[in-house]
Coordinates of C-alpha atoms in Angstrom, one line a residue:
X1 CA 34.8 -38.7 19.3
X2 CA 32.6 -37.9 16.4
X3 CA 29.6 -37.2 18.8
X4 CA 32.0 -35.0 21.0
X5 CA 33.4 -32.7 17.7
X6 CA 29.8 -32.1 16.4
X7 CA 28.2 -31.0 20.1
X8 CA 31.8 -28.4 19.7
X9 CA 30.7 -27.3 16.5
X10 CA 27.2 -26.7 17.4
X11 CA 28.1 -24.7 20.4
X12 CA 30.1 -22.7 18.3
X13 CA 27.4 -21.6 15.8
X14 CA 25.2 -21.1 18.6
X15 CA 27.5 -19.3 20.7
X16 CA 28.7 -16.8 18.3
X17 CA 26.1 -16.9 15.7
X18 CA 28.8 -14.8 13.3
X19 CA 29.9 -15.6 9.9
X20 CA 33.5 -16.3 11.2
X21 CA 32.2 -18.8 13.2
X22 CA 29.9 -20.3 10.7
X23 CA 33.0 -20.0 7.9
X24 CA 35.0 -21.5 10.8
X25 CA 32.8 -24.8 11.3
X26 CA 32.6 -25.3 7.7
X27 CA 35.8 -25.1 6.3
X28 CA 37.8 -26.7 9.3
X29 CA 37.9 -30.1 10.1
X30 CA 34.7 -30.6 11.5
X31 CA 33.5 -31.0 8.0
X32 CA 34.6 -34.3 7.5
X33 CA 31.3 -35.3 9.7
X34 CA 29.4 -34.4 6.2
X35 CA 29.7 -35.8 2.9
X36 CA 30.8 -32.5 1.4
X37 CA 34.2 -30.9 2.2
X38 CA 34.2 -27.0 1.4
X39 CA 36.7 -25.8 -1.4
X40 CA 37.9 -22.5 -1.0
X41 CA 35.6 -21.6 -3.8
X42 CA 32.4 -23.2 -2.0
X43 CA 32.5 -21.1 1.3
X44 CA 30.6 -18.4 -1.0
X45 CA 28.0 -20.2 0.1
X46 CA 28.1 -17.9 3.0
X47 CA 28.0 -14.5 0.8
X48 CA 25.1 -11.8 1.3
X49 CA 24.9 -11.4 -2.1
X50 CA 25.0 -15.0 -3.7
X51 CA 20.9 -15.2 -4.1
X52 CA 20.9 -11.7 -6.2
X53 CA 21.1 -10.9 -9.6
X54 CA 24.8 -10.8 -10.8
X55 CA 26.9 -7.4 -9.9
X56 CA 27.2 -7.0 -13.8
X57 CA 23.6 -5.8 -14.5
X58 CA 23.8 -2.5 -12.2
X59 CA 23.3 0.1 -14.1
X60 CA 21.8 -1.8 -17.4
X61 CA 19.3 0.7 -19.2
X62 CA 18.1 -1.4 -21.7
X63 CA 16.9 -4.6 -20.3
X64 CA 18.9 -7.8 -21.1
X65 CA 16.9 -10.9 -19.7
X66 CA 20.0 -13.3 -20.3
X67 CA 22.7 -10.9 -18.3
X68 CA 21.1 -12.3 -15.2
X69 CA 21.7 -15.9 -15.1
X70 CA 24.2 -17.2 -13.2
X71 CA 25.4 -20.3 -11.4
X72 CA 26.0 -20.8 -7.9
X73 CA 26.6 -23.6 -5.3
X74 CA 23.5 -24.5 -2.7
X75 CA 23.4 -27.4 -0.1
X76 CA 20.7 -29.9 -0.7
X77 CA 20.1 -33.1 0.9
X78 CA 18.4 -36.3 -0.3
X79 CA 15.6 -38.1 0.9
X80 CA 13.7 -41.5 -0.4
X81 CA 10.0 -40.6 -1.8
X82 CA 9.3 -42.6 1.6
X83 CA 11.1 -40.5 4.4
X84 CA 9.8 -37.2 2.1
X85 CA 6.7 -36.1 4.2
X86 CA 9.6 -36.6 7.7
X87 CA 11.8 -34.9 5.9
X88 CA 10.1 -31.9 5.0
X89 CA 8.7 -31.2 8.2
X90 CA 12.3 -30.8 9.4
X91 CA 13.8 -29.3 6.7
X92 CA 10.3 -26.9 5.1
X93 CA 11.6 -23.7 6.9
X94 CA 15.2 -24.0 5.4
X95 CA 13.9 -24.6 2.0
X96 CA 15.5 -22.0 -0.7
X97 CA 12.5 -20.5 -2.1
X98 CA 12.3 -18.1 -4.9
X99 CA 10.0 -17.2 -7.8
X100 CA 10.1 -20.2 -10.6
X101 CA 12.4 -22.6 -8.3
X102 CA 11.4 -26.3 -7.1
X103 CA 13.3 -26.6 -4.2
X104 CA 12.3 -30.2 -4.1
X105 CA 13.3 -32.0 -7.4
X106 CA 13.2 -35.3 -8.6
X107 CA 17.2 -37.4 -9.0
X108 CA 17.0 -38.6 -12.5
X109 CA 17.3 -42.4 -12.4
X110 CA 16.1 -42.9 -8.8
X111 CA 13.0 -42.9 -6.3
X112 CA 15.1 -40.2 -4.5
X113 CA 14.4 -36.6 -4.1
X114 CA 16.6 -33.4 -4.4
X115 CA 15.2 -31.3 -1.3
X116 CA 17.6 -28.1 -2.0
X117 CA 18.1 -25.6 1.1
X118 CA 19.1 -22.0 1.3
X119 CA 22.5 -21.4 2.2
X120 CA 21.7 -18.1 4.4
X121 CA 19.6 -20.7 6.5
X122 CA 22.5 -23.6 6.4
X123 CA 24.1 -22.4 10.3
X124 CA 20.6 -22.5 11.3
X125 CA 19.3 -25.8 9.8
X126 CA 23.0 -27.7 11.2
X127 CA 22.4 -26.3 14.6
X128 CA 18.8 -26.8 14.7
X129 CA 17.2 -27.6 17.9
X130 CA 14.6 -29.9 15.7
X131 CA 17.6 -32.3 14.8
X132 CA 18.2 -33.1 18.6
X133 CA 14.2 -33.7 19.7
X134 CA 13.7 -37.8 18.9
X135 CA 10.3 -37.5 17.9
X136 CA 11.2 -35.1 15.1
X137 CA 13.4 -37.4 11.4
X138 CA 16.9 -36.6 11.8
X139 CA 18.6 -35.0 8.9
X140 CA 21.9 -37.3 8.9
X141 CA 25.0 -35.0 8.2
X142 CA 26.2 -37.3 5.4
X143 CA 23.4 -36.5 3.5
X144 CA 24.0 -32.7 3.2
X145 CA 25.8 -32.4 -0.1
X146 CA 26.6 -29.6 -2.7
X147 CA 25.5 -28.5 -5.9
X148 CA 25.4 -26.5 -9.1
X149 CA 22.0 -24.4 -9.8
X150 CA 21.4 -22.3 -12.3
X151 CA 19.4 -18.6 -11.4
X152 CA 17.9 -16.5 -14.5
X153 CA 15.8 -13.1 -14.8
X154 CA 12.4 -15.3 -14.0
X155 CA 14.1 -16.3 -10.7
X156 CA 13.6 -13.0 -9.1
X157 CA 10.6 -10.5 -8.1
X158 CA 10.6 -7.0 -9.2
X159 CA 12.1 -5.5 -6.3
X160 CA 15.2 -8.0 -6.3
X161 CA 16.2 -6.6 -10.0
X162 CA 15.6 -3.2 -9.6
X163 CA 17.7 -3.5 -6.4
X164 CA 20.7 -4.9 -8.7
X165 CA 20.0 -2.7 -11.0
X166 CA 19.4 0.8 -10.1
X167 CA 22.1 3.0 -8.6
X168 CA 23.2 2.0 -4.9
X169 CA 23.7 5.5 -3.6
X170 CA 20.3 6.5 -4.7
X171 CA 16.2 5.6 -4.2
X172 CA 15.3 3.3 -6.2
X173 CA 11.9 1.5 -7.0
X174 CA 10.5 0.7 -4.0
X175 CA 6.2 1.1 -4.8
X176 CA 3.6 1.1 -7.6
X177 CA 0.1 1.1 -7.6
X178 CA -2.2 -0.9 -9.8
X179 CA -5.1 0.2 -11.4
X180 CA -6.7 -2.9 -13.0
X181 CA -4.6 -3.7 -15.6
X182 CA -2.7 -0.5 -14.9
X183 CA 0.6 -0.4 -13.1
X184 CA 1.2 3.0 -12.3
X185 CA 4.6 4.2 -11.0
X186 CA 6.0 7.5 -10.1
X187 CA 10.1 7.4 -10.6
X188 CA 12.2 10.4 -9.8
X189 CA 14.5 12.7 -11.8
X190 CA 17.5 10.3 -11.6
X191 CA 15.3 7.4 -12.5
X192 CA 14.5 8.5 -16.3
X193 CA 17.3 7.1 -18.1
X194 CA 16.2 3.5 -16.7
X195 CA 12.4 4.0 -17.3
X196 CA 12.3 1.8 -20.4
X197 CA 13.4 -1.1 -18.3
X198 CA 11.4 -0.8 -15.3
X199 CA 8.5 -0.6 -17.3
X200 CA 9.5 -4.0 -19.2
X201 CA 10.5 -5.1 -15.7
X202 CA 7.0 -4.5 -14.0
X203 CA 5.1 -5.5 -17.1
X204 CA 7.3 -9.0 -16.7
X205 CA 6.3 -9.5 -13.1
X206 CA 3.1 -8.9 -12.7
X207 CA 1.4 -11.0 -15.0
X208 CA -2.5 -9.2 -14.8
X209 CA -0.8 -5.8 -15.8
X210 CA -1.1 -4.9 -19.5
X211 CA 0.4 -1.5 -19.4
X212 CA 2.8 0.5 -17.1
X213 CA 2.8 4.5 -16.7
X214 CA 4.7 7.1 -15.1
X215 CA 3.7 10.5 -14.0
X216 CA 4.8 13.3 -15.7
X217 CA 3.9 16.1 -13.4
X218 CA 2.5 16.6 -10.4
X219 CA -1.5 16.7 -9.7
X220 CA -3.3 19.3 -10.8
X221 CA -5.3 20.5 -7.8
X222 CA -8.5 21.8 -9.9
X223 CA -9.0 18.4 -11.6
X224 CA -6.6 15.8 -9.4
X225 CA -5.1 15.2 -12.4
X226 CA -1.8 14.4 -13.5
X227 CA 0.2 13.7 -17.5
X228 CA 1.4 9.7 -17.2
X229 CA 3.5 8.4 -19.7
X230 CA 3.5 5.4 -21.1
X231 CA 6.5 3.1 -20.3
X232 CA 5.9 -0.4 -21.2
X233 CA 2.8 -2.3 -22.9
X234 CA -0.7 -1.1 -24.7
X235 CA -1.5 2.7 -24.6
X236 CA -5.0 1.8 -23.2
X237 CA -5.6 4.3 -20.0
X238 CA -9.6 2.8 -19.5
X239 CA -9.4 0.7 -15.7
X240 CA -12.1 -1.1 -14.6
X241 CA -11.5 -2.2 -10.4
X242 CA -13.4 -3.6 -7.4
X243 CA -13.4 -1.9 -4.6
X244 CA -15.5 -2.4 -1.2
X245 CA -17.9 -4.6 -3.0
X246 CA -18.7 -2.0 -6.0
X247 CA -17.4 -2.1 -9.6
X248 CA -15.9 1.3 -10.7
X249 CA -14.6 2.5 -14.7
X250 CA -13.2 5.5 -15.3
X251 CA -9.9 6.8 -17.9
X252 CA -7.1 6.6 -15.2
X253 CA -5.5 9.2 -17.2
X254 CA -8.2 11.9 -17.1
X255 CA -9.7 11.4 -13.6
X256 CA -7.9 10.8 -10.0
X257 CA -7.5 7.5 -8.3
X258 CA -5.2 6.1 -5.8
X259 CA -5.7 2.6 -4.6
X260 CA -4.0 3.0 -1.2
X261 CA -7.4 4.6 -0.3
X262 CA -9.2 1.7 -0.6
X263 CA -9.2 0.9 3.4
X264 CA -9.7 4.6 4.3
X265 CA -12.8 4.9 1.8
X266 CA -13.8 1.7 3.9
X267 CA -13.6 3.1 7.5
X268 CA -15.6 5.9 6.4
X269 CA -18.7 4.2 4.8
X270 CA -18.7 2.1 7.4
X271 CA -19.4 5.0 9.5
X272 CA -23.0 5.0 7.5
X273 CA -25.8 3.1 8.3
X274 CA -29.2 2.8 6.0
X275 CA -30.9 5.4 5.8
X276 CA -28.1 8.0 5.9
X277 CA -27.2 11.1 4.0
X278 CA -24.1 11.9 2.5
X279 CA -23.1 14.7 0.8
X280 CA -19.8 14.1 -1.2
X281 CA -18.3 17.8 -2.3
X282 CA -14.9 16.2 -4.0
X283 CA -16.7 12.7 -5.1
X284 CA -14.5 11.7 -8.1
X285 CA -15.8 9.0 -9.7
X286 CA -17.3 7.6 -6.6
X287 CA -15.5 6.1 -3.9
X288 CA -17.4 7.0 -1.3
X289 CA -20.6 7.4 -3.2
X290 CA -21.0 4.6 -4.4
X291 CA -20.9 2.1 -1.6
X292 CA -22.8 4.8 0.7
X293 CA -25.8 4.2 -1.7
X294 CA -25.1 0.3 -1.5
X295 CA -25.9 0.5 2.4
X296 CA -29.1 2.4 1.2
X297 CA -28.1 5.9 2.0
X298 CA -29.2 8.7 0.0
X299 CA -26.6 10.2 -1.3
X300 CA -25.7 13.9 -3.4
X301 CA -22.2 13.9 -5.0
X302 CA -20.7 16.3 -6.7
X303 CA -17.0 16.9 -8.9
X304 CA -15.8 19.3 -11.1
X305 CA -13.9 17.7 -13.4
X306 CA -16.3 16.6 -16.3
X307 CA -14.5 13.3 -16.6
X308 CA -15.0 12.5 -13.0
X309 CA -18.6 13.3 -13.1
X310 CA -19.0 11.7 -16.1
X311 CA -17.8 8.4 -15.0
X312 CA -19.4 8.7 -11.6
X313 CA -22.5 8.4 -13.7
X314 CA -21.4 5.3 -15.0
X315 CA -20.3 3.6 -11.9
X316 CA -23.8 5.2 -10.4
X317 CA -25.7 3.0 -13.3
X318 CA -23.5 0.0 -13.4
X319 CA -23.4 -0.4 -10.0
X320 CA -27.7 -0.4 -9.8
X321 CA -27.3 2.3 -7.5
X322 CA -28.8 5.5 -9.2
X323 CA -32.4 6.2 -7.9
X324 CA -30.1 6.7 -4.5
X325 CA -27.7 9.2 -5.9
X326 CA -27.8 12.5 -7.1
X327 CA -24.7 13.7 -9.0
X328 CA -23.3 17.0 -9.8
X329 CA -21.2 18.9 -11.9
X330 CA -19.8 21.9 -9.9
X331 CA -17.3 23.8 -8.0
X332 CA -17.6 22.9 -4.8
X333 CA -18.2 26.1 -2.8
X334 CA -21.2 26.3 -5.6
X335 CA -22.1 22.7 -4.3
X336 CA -22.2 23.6 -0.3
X337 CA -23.9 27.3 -0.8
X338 CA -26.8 25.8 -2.9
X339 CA -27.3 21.8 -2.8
X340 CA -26.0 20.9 0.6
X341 CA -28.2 23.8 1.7
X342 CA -31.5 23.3 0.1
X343 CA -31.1 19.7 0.8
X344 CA -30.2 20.6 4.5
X345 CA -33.5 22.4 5.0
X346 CA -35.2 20.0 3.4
X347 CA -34.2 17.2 5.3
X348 CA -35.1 19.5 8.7
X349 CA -38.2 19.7 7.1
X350 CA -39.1 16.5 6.5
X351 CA -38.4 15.9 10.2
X352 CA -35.3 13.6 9.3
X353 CA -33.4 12.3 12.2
X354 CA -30.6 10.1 10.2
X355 CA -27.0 11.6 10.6
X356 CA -25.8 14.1 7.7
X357 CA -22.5 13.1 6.4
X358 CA -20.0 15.5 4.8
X359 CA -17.0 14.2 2.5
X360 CA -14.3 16.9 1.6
X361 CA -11.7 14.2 -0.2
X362 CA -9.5 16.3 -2.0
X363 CA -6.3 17.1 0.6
X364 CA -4.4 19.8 -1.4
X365 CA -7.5 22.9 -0.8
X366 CA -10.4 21.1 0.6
X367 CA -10.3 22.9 3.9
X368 CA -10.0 25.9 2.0
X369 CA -13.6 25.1 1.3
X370 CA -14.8 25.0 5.1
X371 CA -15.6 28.7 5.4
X372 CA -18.3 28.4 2.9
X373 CA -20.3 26.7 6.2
X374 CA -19.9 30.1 8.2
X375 CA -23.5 31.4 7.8
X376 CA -24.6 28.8 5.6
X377 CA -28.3 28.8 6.9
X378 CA -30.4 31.6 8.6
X379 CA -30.7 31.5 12.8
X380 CA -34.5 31.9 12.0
X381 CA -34.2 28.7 9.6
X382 CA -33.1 26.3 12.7
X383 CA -34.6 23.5 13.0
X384 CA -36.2 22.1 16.5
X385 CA -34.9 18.8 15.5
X386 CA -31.4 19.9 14.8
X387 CA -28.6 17.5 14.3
X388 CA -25.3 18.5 13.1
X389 CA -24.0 17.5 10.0
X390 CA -20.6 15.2 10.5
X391 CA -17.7 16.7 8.6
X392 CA -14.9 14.3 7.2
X393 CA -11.8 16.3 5.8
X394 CA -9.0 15.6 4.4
X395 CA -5.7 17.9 4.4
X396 CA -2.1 17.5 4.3
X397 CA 0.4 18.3 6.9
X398 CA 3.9 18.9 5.6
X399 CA 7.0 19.3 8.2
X400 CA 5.3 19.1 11.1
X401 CA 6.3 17.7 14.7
X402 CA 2.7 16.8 15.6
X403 CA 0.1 16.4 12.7
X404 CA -3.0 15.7 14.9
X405 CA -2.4 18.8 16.4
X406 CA -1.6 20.7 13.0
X407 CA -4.5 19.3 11.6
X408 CA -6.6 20.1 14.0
X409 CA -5.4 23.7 14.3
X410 CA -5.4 23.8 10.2
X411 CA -9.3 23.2 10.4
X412 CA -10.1 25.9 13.0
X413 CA -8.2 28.6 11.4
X414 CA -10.5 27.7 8.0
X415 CA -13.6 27.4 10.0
X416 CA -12.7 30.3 12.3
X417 CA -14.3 29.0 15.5
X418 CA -12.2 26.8 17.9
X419 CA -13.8 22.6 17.7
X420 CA -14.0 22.5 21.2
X421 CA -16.6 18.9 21.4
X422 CA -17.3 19.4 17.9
X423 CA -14.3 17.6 17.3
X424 CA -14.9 14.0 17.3
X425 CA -11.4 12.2 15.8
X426 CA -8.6 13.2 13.4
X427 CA -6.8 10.5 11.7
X428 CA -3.7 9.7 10.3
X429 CA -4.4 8.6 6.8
X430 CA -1.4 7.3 5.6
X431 CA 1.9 9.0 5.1
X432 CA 2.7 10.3 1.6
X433 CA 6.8 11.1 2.3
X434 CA 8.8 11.6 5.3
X435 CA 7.6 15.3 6.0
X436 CA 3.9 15.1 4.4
X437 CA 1.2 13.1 6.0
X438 CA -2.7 13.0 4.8
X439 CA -4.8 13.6 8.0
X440 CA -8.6 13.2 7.8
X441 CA -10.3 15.7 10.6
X442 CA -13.5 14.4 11.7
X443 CA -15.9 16.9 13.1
X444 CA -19.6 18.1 13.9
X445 CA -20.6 21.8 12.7
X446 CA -20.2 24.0 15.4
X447 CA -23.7 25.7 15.7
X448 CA -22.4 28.9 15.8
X449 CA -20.8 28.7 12.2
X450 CA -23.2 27.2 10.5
X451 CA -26.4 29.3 11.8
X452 CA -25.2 32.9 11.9
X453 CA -24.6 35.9 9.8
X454 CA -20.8 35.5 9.4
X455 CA -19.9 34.3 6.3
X456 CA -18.3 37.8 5.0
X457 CA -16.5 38.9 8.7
X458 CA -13.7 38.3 10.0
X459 CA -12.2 35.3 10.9
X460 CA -12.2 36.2 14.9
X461 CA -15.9 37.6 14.8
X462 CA -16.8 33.8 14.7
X463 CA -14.3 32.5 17.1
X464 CA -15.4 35.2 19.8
X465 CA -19.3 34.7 18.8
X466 CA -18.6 30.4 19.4
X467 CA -17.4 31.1 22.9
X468 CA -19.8 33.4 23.6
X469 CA -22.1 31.0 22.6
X470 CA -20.2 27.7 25.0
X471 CA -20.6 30.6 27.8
X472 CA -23.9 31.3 27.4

C-alpha cells in the first residue's frame, strides 16, 4: 500500500510540476512515508523568497551586516561516512549551495554526516528518476528530515543583497568592472542615496578589490575621461592589470580603460602577424599597441591626452617592447596628415609588402577623423607595389533598427566614397544600453580617397570620382 501511495505522489509532482501540487504531496498524508511531517509553519520551505536576505533590509542606506541573518527550515538527510561517496552522487545536484555554507556537515557525536539540500530542488530530488535506476544508492524517504539553519550577510554574493536591498520598481546594481584592485561602478541618479553601502557591499565581496568608485560624469570625448568618486576603501586610483599576455599601469582616474574590451582588443591583434604595421591614432595607454609589438610588428601609436601617452611609455618600457614602438603625443588628424603619411611612403619605399593596420579606438568622434584620408598622398606618389592600408573603426550607433547597416552607411558619409569591396566586416562590439551599440567597421582605403586631390571638396566630388574610378 505504501509502494502504491508513493508511485501516486510521484505522479503527481511529475504530472503537474506546480507548487500546489508539490504543497499538496507534502503536507497531506503522503508524508507519513518520511520521517518529517510538515507543520503549517514548515511548508515555507516551498517560498521563492526563503534563500534571500530578509524583507526588512530593502531600502537600508547605511549598511547593517547583522540585519541580514535569519533562520529558516531546509531538508537534509543523513548518511554514514561509509554510504557518503553513494550518497553524494545522488544527492550533489540538490545540494543547497551558497557563499560560506557546508552543505555537508559533520553530526556532533556520530560518524554520520549532515548532507543539507535545497528546498527549491526538494520536488525534484523526491521524484527523481536517479532514485528508481538500481545501480544508482537509494535515498530512503525516512531519512529526509528538517532543520534549523542560520543565513548571515557572508551567505550571499553581491548581486543577492543589492537585489534585497535596492528599490524593486527600479534598476538596480546589476555590473561593475574591475580595474586591478579597482572596482569601478557607474550607479544612476536614484542610486546615490545607497552609494555608501554598495561601495562597502562590493568592497566586502570581492576580496582582491581595495577601492570602489563611481563616475561622476560622463566621458569626456577629448581625453576619454571621466570624475569617479570614491565610494568605499583607499583613495589610490594607480591600476596595474594583465591583459592578452602584456602588463599595463596607468592612473585609472586620469586615462580611459574599460575591461570589457579585453576580447575585442584580442580579435584585432590577432588579425597581425610579425612583421606588420600598425598605426594606432586613439592608442591610450596601449591596448592594442602593446601586444601588436609583442607579435613583432612595428608599431606608431599616438594619444592626446598627456596621461595616456605618458603611461603608454611606461607599458612600452615595462613590457620590453619599445625599440618596436613609436609613440606620440598629438591630435589625431595631426597624427594621420603627417606620421601615418610619411611613414606610408616610406614603407612603399622600402618596397614593404606586410599589411598596414589602422586603429581608430575612440567610438564617440573617431569616424569624424576619416576624411583626413581623402587626398592624403599625391596620385604621382603611388606606389607600384601598393597595398591598402586596413582600417579598424570604432563608432556608436544609437536607436537604430539595423546597426551593420548604420555603421556601415555612418563610415561612407565620413569617407565620402561608397565601400563597395573595400569593406571587409563590421562587427558588433558589444552593446553599451538598449538603444546604443559599439560597432567596429573594418575596411581597406578605397584608392580613390586616399590618392587624389579631394581633401578640401565636397563630400559627393569623391563619391562620383570612386565610381568613376569602379567604371573605368
Amino acid at each position: 500500500m505504501q509502494n502504491e501511495t508513493l508511485q501516486l505522489g510521484r505522479r503527481i509532482i511529475q504530472r503537474f510540476q506546480s507548487y500546489k501540487a508539490v504543497q499538496f504531496f507534502l503536507s497531506s498524508k503522503f508524508c507519513s512515508l518520511f520521517s518529517f511531517k510538515m507543520t503549517p509553519d514548515q511548508d515555507s520551505i516551498l517560498r521563492d523568497d526563503l534563500l534571500q536576505p530578509p524583507h526588512s533590509v530593502n531600502g537600508m542606506k547605511k549598511l547593517d551586516r547583522e540585519k541580514f541573518t535569519k533562520t529558516i527550515k531546509v531538508p537534509y538527510i543523513v548518511s554514514s561516512i561509509q554510504d557518503l561517496p553513494k550518497v553524494l552522487k545522488v544527492a550533489k545536484k540538490y545540494l543547497l549551495k551558497m557563499p560560506n555554507l557546508n552543505a555537508v556537515q559533520t553530526i556532533d557525536g556520530t560518524c554520520e554526516k549532515k548532507i543539507i539540500l535545497d528546498p527549491s530542488k526538494l520536488k525534484e530530488c523526491l521524484a527523481s528518476s536517479e532514485r528508481e535506476r538500481p545501480e544508482c544508492f537509494t535515498i530512503k524517504e525516512e531519512n529526509i528530515k528538517m532543520c534549523d539553519i542560520s543565513l548571515t550577510y557572508d551567505n550571499w554574493l553581491a548581486e543577492g543583497i543589492f537585489k534585497a536591498v535596492l528599490p524593486v520598481d527600479q534598476e538596480g546594481v546589476s555590473s561593475w568592472s574591475i580595474i586591478g584592485h579597482i572596482i569601478h561602478v557607474n550607479l544612476r541618479e536614484h542610486l546615490l542615496d545607497y552609494k555608501s553601502l554598495v561601495g562597502q557591499v562590493l568592497l566586502d565581496k570581492n576580496k582582491q578589490a581595495r577601492s570602489v568608485v563611481n563616475k561622476a560624469n560622463s566621458i569626456d570625448s577629448t581625453y576619454r575621461t571621466f570624475q569617479i568618486e570614491l565610494l568605499a576603501g583607499d583613495d589610490d586610483t594607480l591600476a596595474e592589470v594583465k591583459e592578452n599576455h602584456c602588463t599595463f599601469k596607468f592612473d585609472f582616474s586620469k586615462v580611459y580603460w574599460n575591461p570589457r574590451l579585453g576580447g575585442e582588443h584580442e580579435r584585432v591583434v590577432n588579425e597581425l602577424s610579425d612583421g606588420d604595421v600598425l598605426y594606432d591614432v586613439f592608442a591610450g595607454v596601449g591596448p592594442f599597441a602593446v601586444p601588436a609589438a609583442k607579435k613583432r610588428c612595428r608599431v606608431l601609436a599616438n594619444d592626446l591626452n598627456p596621461e595616456s601617452f605618458k603611461w603608454l611609455q611606461h607599458n612600452v618600457k615595462i613590457n620590453k617592447v619599445a625599440d618596436r614602438v613609436t609613440v606620440h603625443n598629438k591630435d589625431g588628424a595631426d597624427f594621420i596628415l603627417q606620421d601615418i603619411k610619411a611613414d606610408l611612403l616610406k614603407c612603399w619605399g622600402e618596397g614593404n609588402e606586410k599589411n598596414i593596420h589602422i586603429t581608430m579606438n575612440l567610438p564617440a568622434m573617431a569616424v569624424e577623423f576619416l576624411k583626413n584620408f581623402r587626398g592624403l598622398i599625391a596620385p604621382e606618389e603611388k606606389p607600384a607595389n601598393f597595398i591598402s592600408p586596413i582600417i579598424h573603426v570604432y563608432c556608436f550607433i544609437k536607436n537604430a533598427e539595423d546597426s551593420v547597416k548604420a555603421a556601415k552607411e555612418l563610415v561612407e558619409h565620413e569617407l565620402g566614397a561608397e565601400l563597395g569591396e573595400n569593406l571587409k566586416k563590421v562587427f558588433l562590439v558589444r552593446t553599451v544600453s538598449n538603444n546604443k551599440d559599439m560597432m567596429r567597421v573594418r575596411f581597406t582605403i578605397p584608392e580613390c580617397v586616399l590618392f587624389s586631390n579631394l581633401s578640401d571638396e565636397s563630400e559627393p566630388v569623391a563619391k562620383k570620382l570612386c565610381l568613376r574610378n569602379a567604371d573605368e
